[in-house]
Amino acid sequence: MKEEGLDNATIRVMDHTVAVLLVYPDALVSNSGELTLGPKFEEGLYKALGALHRVLLSSDADIRFYVLVVSDPKIPGAYLTLVRYVDDIRRASANMLSTPEIFARTVFELNVSPATETLTIDQYVPRDIQLEEFLSWQLARRIQSGLDALQTKGLAQIGRCTGSFQDGEFVFTLDVASSKAEGINEETLREVFRISTDVIAGVLASYHFESYQQIRLIHPPTGRTLIFPKARLAIFQ
């Protein structure tokens, strides 16, 4: 990082995860309370990822994930978090993954901490990341992206979808509301569940991930829940 001129980078290694906190001027911009990427964000990201990839791809250390947290000294408490699975980076380097796919496999999040003091990397990334939780984060964002087609067609309003993994179960909450006063109809709701299930089945198959028992899809506005045991999910792959 210092070779790239990134003197304000803090690095921590936790079991199979490397966490980096990068303080980079003009990386982020806050306009009327809305947080966006700044004019120097791409420059800082390019330098940091270049250094990370060079080290991780040339090392025999068992590092499975990296987390890059970017902050701006002028906007304390604002952070962009990027999480990647190192095997995805290896596959992309070998031209086994397309550019759109590697971006789809990257977890991005812009957020503002309520804390008045700047967080340290130990506070922001307190422990090693597990594959199942990374997949739950990635899948929630890919489901939301897939459901955006319904909003484009005027069939629904898509909000933030969330995912988690606990006791062998993936749980995804689908923030999908009707674009009409009478509420979401049955046909649209079936399409919401179908799109979500297709995304989940495809991604888990691409990672060859089998360490789960079932998938639960929750649609809070209607109270509907759909549960797929692992064996049943296989028909969508």
Coordinates of C-alpha atoms in Angstrom, one line a residue, residues 47-205:
K47 CA -4.4 1.6 -6.2
A48 CA -5.7 -0.3 -3.2
L49 CA -7.1 -3.2 -5.2
G50 CA -4.0 -3.4 -7.3
A51 CA -1.9 -3.8 -4.2
L52 CA -4.3 -6.3 -2.6
H53 CA -4.6 -8.5 -5.7
R54 CA -0.8 -8.6 -6.3
V55 CA -0.2 -9.9 -2.8
L56 CA -3.2 -12.2 -2.4
L57 CA -2.7 -13.9 -5.8
S58 CA 1.0 -14.5 -5.3
S59 CA 0.6 -15.8 -1.7
D60 CA 0.0 -19.3 -0.5
A61 CA -1.7 -18.0 2.6
D62 CA -5.2 -19.3 3.1
I63 CA -7.0 -16.0 2.7
R64 CA -10.5 -16.4 1.4
F65 CA -12.0 -12.9 1.7
Y66 CA -10.9 -9.4 1.7
V67 CA -12.8 -6.3 2.9
L68 CA -11.9 -2.9 1.7
V69 CA -13.4 0.0 3.7
V70 CA -13.0 3.5 2.1
S71 CA -13.5 6.7 4.0
D72 CA -12.9 10.4 3.4
P73 CA -11.3 12.6 6.0
K74 CA -13.8 15.3 5.3
I75 CA -16.8 13.1 5.9
P76 CA -16.2 11.4 9.3
G77 CA -18.5 8.4 9.8
A78 CA -19.1 7.8 6.1
Y79 CA -17.8 4.6 4.6
L80 CA -17.9 2.5 1.4
T81 CA -17.5 -1.2 2.1
L82 CA -16.4 -3.7 -0.6
V83 CA -16.3 -7.4 0.1
R84 CA -14.9 -10.1 -2.3
Y85 CA -14.2 -13.8 -2.2
V86 CA -10.6 -14.3 -3.2
D87 CA -11.3 -17.4 -5.3
D88 CA -13.6 -15.2 -7.5
I89 CA -10.6 -12.9 -8.1
R90 CA -8.5 -15.9 -9.1
R91 CA -11.2 -17.1 -11.5
A92 CA -11.5 -13.6 -13.0
S93 CA -7.8 -13.4 -13.5
A94 CA -7.9 -16.7 -15.4
N95 CA -10.8 -15.3 -17.6
M96 CA -13.2 -17.8 -16.0
L97 CA -15.6 -15.0 -15.0
S98 CA -16.8 -12.0 -17.1
T99 CA -16.5 -8.4 -15.9
P100 CA -20.2 -8.1 -15.2
E101 CA -20.2 -11.4 -13.2
I102 CA -17.2 -10.4 -11.0
F103 CA -19.1 -7.1 -10.2
A104 CA -22.2 -9.1 -9.4
R105 CA -20.1 -11.2 -7.0
T106 CA -18.8 -8.1 -5.2
V107 CA -20.7 -6.8 -2.2
F108 CA -20.8 -2.9 -2.1
E109 CA -22.4 -0.8 0.6
L110 CA -22.4 2.9 1.3
N111 CA -23.3 3.8 4.8
V112 CA -22.9 6.4 7.6
S113 CA -22.1 5.3 11.1
P114 CA -24.0 6.9 13.9
A115 CA -20.8 7.0 16.0
T116 CA -19.3 10.4 16.5
E117 CA -15.8 9.0 16.4
T118 CA -14.1 7.5 13.4
L119 CA -14.3 3.7 13.5
T120 CA -11.2 1.6 13.5
I121 CA -10.8 -1.4 11.2
D122 CA -11.0 -3.7 14.3
Q123 CA -14.4 -2.2 15.1
Y124 CA -15.7 -2.2 11.5
V125 CA -14.6 -5.8 10.7
P126 CA -14.5 -7.5 14.1
R127 CA -14.1 -11.1 12.9
D128 CA -13.4 -13.5 10.0
I129 CA -16.0 -13.7 7.2
Q130 CA -17.7 -17.0 6.4
L131 CA -18.7 -18.1 2.9
E132 CA -22.4 -18.6 3.9
E133 CA -22.8 -15.1 5.2
F134 CA -21.0 -13.6 2.2
L135 CA -23.3 -15.5 -0.1
S136 CA -26.4 -14.2 1.9
W137 CA -25.1 -10.6 1.3
Q138 CA -24.4 -11.2 -2.3
L139 CA -27.7 -13.0 -3.0
A140 CA -29.8 -10.3 -1.4
R141 CA -28.3 -7.7 -3.7
R142 CA -28.6 -10.0 -6.8
I143 CA -32.2 -10.7 -5.9
Q144 CA -32.9 -7.0 -5.6
S145 CA -31.3 -6.4 -9.0
G146 CA -33.3 -9.2 -10.6
L147 CA -36.5 -7.8 -9.2
D148 CA -35.8 -4.3 -10.6
A149 CA -37.2 -5.6 -13.9
L150 CA -40.7 -5.6 -12.3
Q151 CA -40.3 -2.0 -11.3
T152 CA -39.2 -1.1 -14.8
K153 CA -42.4 -2.7 -16.1
G154 CA -44.4 -0.7 -13.6
L155 CA -45.6 -3.9 -11.8
A156 CA -44.0 -3.2 -8.4
Q157 CA -41.9 -0.9 -6.3
I158 CA -38.6 -2.6 -5.2
G159 CA -36.9 -1.6 -2.0
R160 CA -33.9 -3.0 -0.1
C161 CA -33.8 -6.8 0.1
T162 CA -31.8 -8.4 2.9
G163 CA -30.3 -11.8 3.5
S164 CA -28.9 -13.8 6.4
F165 CA -27.8 -17.4 7.2
Q166 CA -28.4 -19.2 10.5
D167 CA -28.6 -22.8 11.5
G168 CA -28.4 -24.2 8.0
E169 CA -31.0 -21.8 6.5
F170 CA -30.8 -18.9 4.1
V171 CA -33.4 -16.3 4.9
F172 CA -34.2 -13.5 2.4
T173 CA -36.7 -10.7 3.1
L174 CA -38.1 -9.2 -0.1
D175 CA -39.1 -5.5 0.0
V176 CA -41.5 -5.5 -2.8
A177 CA -44.6 -3.3 -2.8
S178 CA -47.4 -2.8 -5.3
S179 CA -47.2 0.2 -7.7
K180 CA -51.0 0.3 -7.5
A181 CA -53.4 1.2 -4.7
E182 CA -55.1 -2.2 -4.6
G183 CA -51.9 -3.9 -3.6
I184 CA -49.7 -6.5 -5.2
N185 CA -51.6 -9.2 -7.2
E186 CA -51.0 -12.9 -7.0
E187 CA -49.4 -13.1 -10.5
T188 CA -46.8 -10.5 -9.6
L189 CA -46.1 -12.1 -6.3
R190 CA -45.5 -15.5 -8.0
E191 CA -43.1 -13.7 -10.3
V192 CA -41.3 -12.2 -7.3
F193 CA -40.8 -15.6 -5.8
R194 CA -39.8 -17.2 -9.2
I195 CA -37.1 -14.5 -9.9
S196 CA -35.7 -14.8 -6.4
T197 CA -35.6 -18.6 -6.5
D198 CA -33.9 -18.6 -9.9
V199 CA -31.2 -16.2 -8.7
I200 CA -30.5 -18.2 -5.5
A201 CA -30.3 -21.5 -7.3
G202 CA -28.0 -20.3 -10.0
V203 CA -25.6 -18.5 -7.6
L204 CA -25.4 -21.4 -5.1
A205 CA -24.8 -23.9 -8.0

